[in-house]
Short mmCIF file of N, CA and C and ligand atoms in Angstrom, two decimals:
data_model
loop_
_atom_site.label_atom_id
_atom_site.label_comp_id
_atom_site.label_asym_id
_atom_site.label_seq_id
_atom_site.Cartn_x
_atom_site.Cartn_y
_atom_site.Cartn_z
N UNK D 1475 44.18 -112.65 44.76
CA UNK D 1475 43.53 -112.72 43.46
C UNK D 1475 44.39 -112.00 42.40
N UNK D 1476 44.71 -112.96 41.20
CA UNK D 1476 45.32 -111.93 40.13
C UNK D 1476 44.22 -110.96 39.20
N UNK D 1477 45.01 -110.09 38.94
CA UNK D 1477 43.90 -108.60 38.52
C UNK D 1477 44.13 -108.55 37.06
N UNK D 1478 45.64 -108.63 37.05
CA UNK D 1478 45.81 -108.64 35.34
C UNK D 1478 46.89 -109.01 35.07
N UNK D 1479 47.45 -108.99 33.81
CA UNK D 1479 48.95 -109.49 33.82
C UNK D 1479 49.76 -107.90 33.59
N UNK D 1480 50.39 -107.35 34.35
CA UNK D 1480 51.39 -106.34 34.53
C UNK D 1480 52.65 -105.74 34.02
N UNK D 1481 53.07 -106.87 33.66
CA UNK D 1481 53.95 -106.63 32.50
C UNK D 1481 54.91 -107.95 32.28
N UNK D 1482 55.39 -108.02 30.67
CA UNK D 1482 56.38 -108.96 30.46
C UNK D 1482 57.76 -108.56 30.49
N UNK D 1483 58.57 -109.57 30.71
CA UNK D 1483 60.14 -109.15 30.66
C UNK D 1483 60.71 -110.17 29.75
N UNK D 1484 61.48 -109.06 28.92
CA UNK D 1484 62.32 -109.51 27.95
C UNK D 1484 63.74 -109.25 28.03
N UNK D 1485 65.07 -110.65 28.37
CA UNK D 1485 66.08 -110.59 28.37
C UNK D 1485 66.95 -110.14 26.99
N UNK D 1486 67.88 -109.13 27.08
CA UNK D 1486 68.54 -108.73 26.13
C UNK D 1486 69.54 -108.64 26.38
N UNK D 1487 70.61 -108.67 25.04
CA UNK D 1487 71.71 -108.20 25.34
C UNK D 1487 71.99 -107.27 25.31
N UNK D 1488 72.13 -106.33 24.44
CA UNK D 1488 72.08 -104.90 24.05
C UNK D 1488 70.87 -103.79 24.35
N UNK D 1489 70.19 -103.18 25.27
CA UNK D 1489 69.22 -102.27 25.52
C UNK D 1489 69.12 -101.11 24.68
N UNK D 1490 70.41 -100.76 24.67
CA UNK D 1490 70.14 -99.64 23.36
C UNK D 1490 69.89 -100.11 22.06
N UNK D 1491 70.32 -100.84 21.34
CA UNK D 1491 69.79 -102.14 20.19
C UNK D 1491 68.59 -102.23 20.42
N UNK D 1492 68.19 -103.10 21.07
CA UNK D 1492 66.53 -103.37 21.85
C UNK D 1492 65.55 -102.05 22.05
N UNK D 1493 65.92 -101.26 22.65
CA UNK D 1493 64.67 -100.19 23.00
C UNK D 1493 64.44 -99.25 21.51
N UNK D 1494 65.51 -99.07 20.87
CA UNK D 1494 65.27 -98.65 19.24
C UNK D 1494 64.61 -100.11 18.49
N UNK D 1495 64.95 -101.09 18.15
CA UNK D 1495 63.52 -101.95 17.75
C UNK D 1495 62.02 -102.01 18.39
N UNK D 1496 62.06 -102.02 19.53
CA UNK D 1496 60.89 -102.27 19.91
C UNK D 1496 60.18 -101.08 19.86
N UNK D 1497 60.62 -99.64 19.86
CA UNK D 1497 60.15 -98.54 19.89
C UNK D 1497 59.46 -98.39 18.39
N UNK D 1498 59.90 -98.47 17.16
CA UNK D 1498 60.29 -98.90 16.09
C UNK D 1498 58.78 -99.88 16.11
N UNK D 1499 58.67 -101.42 16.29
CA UNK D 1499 57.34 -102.01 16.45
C UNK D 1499 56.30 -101.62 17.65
N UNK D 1500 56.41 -101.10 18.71
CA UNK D 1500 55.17 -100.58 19.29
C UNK D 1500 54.91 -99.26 18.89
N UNK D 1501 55.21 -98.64 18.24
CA UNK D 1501 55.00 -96.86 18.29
C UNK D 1501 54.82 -96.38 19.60
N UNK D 1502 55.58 -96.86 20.61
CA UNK D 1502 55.62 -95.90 22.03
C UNK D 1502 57.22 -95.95 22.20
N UNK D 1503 57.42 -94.70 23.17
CA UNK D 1503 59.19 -94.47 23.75
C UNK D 1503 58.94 -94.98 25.01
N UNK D 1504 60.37 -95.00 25.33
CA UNK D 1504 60.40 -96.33 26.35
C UNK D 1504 61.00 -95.60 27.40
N UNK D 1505 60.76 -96.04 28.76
CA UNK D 1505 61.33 -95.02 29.86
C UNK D 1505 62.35 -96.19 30.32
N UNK D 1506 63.50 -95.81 30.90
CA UNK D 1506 64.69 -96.10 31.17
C UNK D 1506 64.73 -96.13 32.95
N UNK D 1507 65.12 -97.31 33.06
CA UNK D 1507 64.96 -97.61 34.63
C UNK D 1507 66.44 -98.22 35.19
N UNK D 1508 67.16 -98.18 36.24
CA UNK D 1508 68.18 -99.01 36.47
C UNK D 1508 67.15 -99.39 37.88
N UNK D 1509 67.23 -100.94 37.79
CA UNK D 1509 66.78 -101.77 38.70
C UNK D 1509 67.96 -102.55 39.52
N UNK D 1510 68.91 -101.57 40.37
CA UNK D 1510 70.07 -101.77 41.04
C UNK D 1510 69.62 -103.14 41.61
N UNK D 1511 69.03 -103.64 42.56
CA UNK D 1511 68.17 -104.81 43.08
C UNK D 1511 68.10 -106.09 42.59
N UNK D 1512 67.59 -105.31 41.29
CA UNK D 1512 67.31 -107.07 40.70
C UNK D 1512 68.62 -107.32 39.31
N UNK D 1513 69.71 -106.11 39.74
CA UNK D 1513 70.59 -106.07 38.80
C UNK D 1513 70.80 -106.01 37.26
N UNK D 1514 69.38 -105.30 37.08
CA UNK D 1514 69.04 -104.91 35.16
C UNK D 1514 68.74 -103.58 34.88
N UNK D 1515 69.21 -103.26 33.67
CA UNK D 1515 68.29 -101.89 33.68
C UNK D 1515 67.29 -102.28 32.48
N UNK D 1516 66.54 -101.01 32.78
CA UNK D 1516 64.92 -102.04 31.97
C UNK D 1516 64.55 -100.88 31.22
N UNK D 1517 63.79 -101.22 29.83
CA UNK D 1517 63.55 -99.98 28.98
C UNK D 1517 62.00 -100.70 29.27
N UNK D 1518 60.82 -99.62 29.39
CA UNK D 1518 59.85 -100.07 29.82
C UNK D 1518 58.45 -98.75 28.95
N UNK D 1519 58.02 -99.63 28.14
CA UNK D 1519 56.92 -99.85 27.51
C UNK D 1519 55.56 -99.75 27.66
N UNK D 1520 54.88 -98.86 27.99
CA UNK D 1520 53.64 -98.85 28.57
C UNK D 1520 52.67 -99.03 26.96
N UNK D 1521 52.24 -99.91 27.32
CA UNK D 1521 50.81 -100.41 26.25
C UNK D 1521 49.49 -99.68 26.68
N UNK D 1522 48.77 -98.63 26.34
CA UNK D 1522 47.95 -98.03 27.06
C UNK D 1522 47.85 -97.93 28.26
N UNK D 1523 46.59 -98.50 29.13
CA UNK D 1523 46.39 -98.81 30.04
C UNK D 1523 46.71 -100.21 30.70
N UNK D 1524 46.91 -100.88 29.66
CA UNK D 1524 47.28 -102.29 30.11
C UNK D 1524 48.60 -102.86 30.98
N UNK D 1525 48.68 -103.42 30.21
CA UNK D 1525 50.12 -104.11 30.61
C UNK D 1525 51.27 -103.78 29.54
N UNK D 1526 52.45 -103.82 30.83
CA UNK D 1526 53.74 -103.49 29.74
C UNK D 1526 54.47 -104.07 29.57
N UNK D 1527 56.00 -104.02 28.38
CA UNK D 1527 56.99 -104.65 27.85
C UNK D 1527 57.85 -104.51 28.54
N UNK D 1528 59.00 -104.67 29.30
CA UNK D 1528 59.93 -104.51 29.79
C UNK D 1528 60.90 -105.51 29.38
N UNK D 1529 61.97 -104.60 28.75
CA UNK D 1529 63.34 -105.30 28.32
C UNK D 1529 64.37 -105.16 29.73
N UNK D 1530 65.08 -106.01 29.57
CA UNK D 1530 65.78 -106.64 30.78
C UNK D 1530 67.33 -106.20 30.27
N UNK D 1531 68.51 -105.59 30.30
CA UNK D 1531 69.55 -105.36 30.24
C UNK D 1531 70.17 -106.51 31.59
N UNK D 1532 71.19 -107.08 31.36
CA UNK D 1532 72.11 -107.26 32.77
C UNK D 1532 72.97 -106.41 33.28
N UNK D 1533 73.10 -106.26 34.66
CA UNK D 1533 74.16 -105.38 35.25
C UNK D 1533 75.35 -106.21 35.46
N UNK D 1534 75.63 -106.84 34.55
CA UNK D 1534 77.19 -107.26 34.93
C UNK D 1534 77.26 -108.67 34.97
N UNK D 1535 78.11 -109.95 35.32
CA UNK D 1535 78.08 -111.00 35.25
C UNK D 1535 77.27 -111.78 35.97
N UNK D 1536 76.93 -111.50 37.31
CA UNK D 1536 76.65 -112.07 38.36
C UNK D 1536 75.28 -111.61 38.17
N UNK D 1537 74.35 -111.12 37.50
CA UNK D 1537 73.02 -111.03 37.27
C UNK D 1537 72.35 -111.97 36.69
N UNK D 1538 71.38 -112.36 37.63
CA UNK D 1538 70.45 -113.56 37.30
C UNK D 1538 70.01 -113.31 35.38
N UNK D 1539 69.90 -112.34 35.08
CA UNK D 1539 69.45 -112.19 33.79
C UNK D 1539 70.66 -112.39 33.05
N UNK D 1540 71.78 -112.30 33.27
CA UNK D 1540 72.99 -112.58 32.42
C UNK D 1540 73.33 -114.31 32.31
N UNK D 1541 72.69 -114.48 33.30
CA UNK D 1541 73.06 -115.97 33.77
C UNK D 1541 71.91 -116.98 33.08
N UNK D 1542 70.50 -116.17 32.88
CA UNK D 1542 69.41 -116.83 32.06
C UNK D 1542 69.89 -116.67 30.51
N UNK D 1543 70.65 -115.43 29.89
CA UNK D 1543 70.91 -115.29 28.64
C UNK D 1543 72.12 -116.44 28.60
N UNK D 1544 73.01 -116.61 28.91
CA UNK D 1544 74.28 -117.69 28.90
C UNK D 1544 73.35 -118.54 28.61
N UNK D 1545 72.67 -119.10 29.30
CA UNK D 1545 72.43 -120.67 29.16
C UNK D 1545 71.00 -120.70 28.31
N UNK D 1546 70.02 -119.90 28.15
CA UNK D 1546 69.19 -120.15 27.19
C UNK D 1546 68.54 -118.62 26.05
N UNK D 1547 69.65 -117.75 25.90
CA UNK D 1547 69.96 -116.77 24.92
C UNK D 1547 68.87 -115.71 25.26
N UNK D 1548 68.43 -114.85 24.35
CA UNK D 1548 67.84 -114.14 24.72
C UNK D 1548 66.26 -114.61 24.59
N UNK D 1549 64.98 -113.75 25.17
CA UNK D 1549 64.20 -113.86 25.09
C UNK D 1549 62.94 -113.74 26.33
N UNK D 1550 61.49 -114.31 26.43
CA UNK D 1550 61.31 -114.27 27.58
C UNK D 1550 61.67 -114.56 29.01
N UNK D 1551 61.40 -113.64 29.70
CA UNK D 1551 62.03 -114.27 31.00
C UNK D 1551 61.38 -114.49 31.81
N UNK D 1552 60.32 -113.32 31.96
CA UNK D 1552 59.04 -113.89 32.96
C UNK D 1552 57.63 -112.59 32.82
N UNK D 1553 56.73 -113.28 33.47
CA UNK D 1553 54.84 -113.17 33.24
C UNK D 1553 55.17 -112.28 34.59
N UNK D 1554 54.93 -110.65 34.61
CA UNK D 1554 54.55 -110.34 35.77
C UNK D 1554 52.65 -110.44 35.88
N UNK D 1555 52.35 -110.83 37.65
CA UNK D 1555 50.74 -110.57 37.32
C UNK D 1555 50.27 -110.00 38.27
N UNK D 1556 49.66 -108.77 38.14
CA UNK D 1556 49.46 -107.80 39.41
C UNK D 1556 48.35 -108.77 40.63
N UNK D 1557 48.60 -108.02 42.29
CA UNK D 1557 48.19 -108.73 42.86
C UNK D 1557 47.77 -107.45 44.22
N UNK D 1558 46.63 -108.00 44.67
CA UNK D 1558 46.52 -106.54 45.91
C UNK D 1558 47.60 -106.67 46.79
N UNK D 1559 48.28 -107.56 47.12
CA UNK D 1559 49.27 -108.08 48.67
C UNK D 1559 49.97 -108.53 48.00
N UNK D 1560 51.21 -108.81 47.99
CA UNK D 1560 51.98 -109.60 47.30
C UNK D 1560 52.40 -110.98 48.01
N UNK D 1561 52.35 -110.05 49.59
CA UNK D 1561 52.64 -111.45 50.80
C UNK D 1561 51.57 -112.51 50.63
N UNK D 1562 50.38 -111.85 50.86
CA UNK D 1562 49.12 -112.95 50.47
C UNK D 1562 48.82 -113.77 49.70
N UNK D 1563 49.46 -113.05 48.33
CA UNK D 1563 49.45 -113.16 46.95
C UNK D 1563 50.58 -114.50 47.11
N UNK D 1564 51.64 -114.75 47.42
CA UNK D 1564 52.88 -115.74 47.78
C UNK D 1564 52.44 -116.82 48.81
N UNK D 1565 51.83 -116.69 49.71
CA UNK D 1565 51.18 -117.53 50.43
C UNK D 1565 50.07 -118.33 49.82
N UNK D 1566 49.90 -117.53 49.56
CA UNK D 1566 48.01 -118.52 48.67
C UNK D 1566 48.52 -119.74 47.77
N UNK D 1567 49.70 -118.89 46.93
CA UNK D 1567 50.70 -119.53 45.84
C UNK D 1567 51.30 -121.46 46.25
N UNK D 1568 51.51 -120.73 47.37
CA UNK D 1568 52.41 -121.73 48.08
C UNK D 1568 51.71 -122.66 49.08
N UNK D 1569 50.37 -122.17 49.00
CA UNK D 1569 49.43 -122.73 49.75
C UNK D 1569 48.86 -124.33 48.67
N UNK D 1570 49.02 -123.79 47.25
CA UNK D 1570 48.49 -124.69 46.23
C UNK D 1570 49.57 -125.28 45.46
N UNK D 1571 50.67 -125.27 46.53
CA UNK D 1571 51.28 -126.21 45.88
C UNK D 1571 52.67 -125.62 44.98
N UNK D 1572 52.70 -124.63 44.82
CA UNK D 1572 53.49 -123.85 43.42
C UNK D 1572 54.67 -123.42 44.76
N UNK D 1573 55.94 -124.01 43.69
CA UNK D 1573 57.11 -123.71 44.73
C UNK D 1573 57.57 -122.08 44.75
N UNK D 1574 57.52 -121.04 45.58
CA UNK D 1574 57.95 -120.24 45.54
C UNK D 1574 59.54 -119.84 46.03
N UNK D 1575 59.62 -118.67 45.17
CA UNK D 1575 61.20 -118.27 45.37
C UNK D 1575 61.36 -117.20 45.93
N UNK D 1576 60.52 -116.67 46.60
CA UNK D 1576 60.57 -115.30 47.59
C UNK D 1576 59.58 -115.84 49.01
N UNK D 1577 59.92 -115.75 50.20
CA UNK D 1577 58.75 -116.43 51.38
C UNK D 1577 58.11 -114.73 51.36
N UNK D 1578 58.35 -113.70 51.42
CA UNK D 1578 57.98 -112.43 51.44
C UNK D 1578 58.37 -111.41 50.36
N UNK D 1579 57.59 -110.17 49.77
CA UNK D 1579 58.10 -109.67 48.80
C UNK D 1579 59.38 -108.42 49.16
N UNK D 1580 59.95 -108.07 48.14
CA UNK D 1580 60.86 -106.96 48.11
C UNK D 1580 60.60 -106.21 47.64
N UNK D 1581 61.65 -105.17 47.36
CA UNK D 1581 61.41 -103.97 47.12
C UNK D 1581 61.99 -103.96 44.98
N UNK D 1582 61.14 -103.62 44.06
CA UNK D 1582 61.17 -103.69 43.08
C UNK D 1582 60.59 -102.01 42.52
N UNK D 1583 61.51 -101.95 41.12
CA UNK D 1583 61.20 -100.80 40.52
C UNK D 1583 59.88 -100.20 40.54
N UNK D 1584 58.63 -100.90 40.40
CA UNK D 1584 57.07 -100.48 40.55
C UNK D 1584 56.54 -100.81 41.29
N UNK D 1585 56.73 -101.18 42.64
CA UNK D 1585 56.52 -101.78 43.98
C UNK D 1585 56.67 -102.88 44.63
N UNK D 1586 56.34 -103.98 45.60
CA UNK D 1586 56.81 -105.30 45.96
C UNK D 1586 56.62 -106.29 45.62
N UNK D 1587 57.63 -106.76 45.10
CA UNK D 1587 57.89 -108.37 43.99
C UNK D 1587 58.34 -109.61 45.17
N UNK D 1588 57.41 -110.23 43.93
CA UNK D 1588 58.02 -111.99 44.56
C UNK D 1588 57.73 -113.04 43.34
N UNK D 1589 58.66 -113.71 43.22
CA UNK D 1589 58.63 -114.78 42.36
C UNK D 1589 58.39 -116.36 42.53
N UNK D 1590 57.98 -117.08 41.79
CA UNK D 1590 57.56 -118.50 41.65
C UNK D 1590 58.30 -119.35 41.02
N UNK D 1591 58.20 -120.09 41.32
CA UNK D 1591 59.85 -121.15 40.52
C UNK D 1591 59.44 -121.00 39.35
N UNK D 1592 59.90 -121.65 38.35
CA UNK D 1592 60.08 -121.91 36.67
C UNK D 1592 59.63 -123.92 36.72
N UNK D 1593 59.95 -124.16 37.27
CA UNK D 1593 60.45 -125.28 37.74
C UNK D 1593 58.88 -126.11 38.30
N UNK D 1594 57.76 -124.91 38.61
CA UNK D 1594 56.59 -125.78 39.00
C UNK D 1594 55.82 -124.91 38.34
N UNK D 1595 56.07 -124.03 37.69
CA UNK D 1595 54.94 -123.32 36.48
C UNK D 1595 55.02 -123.59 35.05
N UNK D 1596 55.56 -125.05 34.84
CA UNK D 1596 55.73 -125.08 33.49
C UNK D 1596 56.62 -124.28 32.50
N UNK D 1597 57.75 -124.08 33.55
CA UNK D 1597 59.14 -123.38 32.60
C UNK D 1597 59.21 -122.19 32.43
N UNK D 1598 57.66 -121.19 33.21
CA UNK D 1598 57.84 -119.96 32.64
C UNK D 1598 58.34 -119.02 34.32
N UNK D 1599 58.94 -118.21 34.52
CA UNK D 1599 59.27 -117.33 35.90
C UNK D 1599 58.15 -116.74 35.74
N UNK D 1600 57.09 -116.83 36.57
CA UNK D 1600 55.70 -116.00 37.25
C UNK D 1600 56.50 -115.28 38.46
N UNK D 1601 56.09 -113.45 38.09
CA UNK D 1601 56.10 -112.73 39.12
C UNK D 1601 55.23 -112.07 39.93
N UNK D 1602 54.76 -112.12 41.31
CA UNK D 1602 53.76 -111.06 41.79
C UNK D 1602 54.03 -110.04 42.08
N UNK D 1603 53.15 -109.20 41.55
CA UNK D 1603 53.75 -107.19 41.66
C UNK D 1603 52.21 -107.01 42.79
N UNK D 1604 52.70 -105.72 43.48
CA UNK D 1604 51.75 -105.17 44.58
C UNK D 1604 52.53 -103.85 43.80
N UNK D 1605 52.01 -103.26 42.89
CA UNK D 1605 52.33 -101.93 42.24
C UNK D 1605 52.48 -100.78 43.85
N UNK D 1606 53.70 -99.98 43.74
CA UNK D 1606 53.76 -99.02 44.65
C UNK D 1606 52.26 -98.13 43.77
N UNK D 1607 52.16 -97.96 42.54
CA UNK D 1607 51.12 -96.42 42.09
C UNK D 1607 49.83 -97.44 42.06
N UNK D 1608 49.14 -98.06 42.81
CA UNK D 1608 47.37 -98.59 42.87
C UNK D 1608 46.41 -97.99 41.67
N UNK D 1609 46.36 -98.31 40.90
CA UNK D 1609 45.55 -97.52 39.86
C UNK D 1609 43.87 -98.08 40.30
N UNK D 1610 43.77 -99.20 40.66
CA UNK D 1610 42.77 -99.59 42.00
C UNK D 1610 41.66 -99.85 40.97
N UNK D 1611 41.79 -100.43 39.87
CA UNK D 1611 41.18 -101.03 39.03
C UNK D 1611 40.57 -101.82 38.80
N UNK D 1612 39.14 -102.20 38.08
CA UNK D 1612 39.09 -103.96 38.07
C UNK D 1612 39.82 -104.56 38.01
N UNK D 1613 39.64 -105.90 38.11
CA UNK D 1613 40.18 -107.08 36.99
C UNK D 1613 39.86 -106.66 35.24
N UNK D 1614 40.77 -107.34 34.81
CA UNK D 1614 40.94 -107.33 33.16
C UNK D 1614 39.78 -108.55 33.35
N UNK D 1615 38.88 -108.83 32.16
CA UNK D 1615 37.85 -109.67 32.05
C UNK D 1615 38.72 -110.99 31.61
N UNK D 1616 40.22 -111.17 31.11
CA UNK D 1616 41.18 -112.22 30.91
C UNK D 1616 41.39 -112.66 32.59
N UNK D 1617 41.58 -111.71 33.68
CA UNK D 1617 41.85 -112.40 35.05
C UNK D 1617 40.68 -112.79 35.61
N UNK D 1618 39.82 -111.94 35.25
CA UNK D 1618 37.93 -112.93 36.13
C UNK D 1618 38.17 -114.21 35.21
N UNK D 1619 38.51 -114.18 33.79
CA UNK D 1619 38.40 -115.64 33.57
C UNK D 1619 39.58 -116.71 34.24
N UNK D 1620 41.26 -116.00 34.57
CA UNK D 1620 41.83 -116.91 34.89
C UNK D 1620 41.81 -117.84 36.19
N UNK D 1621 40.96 -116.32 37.38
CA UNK D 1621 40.98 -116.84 38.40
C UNK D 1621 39.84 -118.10 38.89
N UNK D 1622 38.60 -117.26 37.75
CA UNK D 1622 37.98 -118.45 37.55
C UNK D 1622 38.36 -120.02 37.69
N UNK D 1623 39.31 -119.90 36.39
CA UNK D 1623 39.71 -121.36 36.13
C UNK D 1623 40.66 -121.74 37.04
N UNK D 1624 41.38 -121.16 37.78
CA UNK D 1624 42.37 -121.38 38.79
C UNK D 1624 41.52 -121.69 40.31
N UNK D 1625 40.38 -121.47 40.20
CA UNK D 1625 40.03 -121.38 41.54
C UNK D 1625 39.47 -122.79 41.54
N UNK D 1626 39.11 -123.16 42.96
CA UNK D 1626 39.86 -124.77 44.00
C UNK D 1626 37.96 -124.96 43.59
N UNK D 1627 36.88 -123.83 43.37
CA UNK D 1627 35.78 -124.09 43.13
C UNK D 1627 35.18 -124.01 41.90
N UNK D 1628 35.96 -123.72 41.09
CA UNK D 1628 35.49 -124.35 39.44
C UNK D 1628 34.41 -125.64 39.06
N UNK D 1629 33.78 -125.55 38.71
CA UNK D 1629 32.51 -127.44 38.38
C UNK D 1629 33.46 -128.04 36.77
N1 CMX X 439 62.50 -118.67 33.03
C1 CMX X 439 62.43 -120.02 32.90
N2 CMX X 439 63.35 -120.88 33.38
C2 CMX X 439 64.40 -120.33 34.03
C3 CMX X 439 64.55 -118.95 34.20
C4 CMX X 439 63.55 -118.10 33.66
N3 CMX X 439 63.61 -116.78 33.77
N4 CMX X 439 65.71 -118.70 34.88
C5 CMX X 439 66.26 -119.91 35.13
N5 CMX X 439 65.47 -120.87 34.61
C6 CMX X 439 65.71 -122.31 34.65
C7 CMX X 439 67.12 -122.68 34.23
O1 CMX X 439 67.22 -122.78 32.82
C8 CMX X 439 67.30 -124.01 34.92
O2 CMX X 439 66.68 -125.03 34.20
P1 CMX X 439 67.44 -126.44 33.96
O3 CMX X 439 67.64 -127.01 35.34
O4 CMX X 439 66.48 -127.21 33.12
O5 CMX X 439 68.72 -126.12 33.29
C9 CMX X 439 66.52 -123.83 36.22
O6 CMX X 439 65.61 -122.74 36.00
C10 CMX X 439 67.41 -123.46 37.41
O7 CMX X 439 68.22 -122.47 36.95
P2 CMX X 439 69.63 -122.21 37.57
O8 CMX X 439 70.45 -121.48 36.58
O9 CMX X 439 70.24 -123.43 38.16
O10 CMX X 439 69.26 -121.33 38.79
P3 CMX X 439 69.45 -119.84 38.92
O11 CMX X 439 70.48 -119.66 39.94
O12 CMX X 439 69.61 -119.15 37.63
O13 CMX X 439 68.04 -119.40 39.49
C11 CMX X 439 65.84 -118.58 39.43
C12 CMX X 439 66.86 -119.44 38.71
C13 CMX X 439 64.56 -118.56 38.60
C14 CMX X 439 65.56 -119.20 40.80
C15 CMX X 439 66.47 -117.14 39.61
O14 CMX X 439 66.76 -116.63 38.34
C16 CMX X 439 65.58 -116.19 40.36
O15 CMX X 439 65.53 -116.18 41.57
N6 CMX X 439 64.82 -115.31 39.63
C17 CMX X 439 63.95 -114.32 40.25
C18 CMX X 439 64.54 -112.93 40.23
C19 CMX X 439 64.85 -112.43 38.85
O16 CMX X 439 64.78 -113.16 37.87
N7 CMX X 439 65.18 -111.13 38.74
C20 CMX X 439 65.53 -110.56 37.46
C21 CMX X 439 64.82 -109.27 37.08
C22 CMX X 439 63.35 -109.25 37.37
C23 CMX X 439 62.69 -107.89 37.15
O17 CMX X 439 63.30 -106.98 36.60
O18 CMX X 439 61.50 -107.74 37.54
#
């Protein structure tokens, strides 16, 4: 079941450029992450309690995020959406059809990630997070409605 949406990622070129604008339009400072793994470092945005901004730096050429900025510049890159399991969370996924790009999750800056094609979600990279810190929360009243509408028993 998705709980809420977790955070967005935004491809950039410049992070130091980037985390002074966006700091600048959210009135929050941004904590500084190197995500050796997924090869970015990320200036990261906490919106209250909600969900956060995360800007995407590339580590070098061969980073999937360097390789999304080449060919379609900067901008979004992908919808993280928190999930209790992430394995479960990828199975269910893949159970309905949605091509996934992880069969099991990894190890990611805020706990275990797995991703969904672009390619069967309507162009956008959907990620599932299983947060390492459980804040063990409802649902956001936006995910009772999405799962709602997502679910196989909708009228
Ligand atoms: N959002 C939407 N579409 C995307 C995309 C993205 N983020 N990244 C690639 N695409 C599109 C490409 O534009 C391309 O479309 P066209 O065929 O129409 O040109 C298509 O997907 C395939 O792209 P590709 O360049 O041939 O394939 P890649 O080798 O770049 O792989 C993807 C694409 C999504 C499978 C790969 O980027 C991936 O595995 N991503 C998941 C991991 C990741 O993105 N990590 C980065 C950091 C995440 C984090 O910090 O949490």
């Amino acid at each position: 079941m998705i709980k809420r949406v977790h955070h967005i990622g935004i491809a950039v070129k410049n992070l130091k450029e980037s985390t002074a604008l966006f700091e600048k339009l959210l009135g929050v400072k941004a904590e500084i992450h190197a995500a050796t793994s997924q090869r970015v470092t990320e200036a990261c945005f906490r919106l209250g309690d909600e969900a956060e901004i995360d800007l995407l730096e590339p580590m070098g050429e061969d980073s999937t995020v360097a390789k999304f900025i080449e060919k379609r510049g900067e901008g979004l890159h992908h919808i993280a959406l928190e999930v209790d399991d992430v394995n479960a969370g990828l199975k269910e996924m893949e159970g309905k059809g949605i091509q996934i790009i992880d069969k099991e999750g990894r190890e990611g800056v805020a706990g275990q990630i797995g991703f969904l094609h672009p390619k069967s979600t309507n162009g956008v990279l959907l990620e599932l997070i299983e947060p390492r810190d459980k804040k063990d929360k409802k649902p956001s009243q936006s995910a009772v409605f999405f799962n709602k509408f997502v679910s196989k028993d909708r009228d």
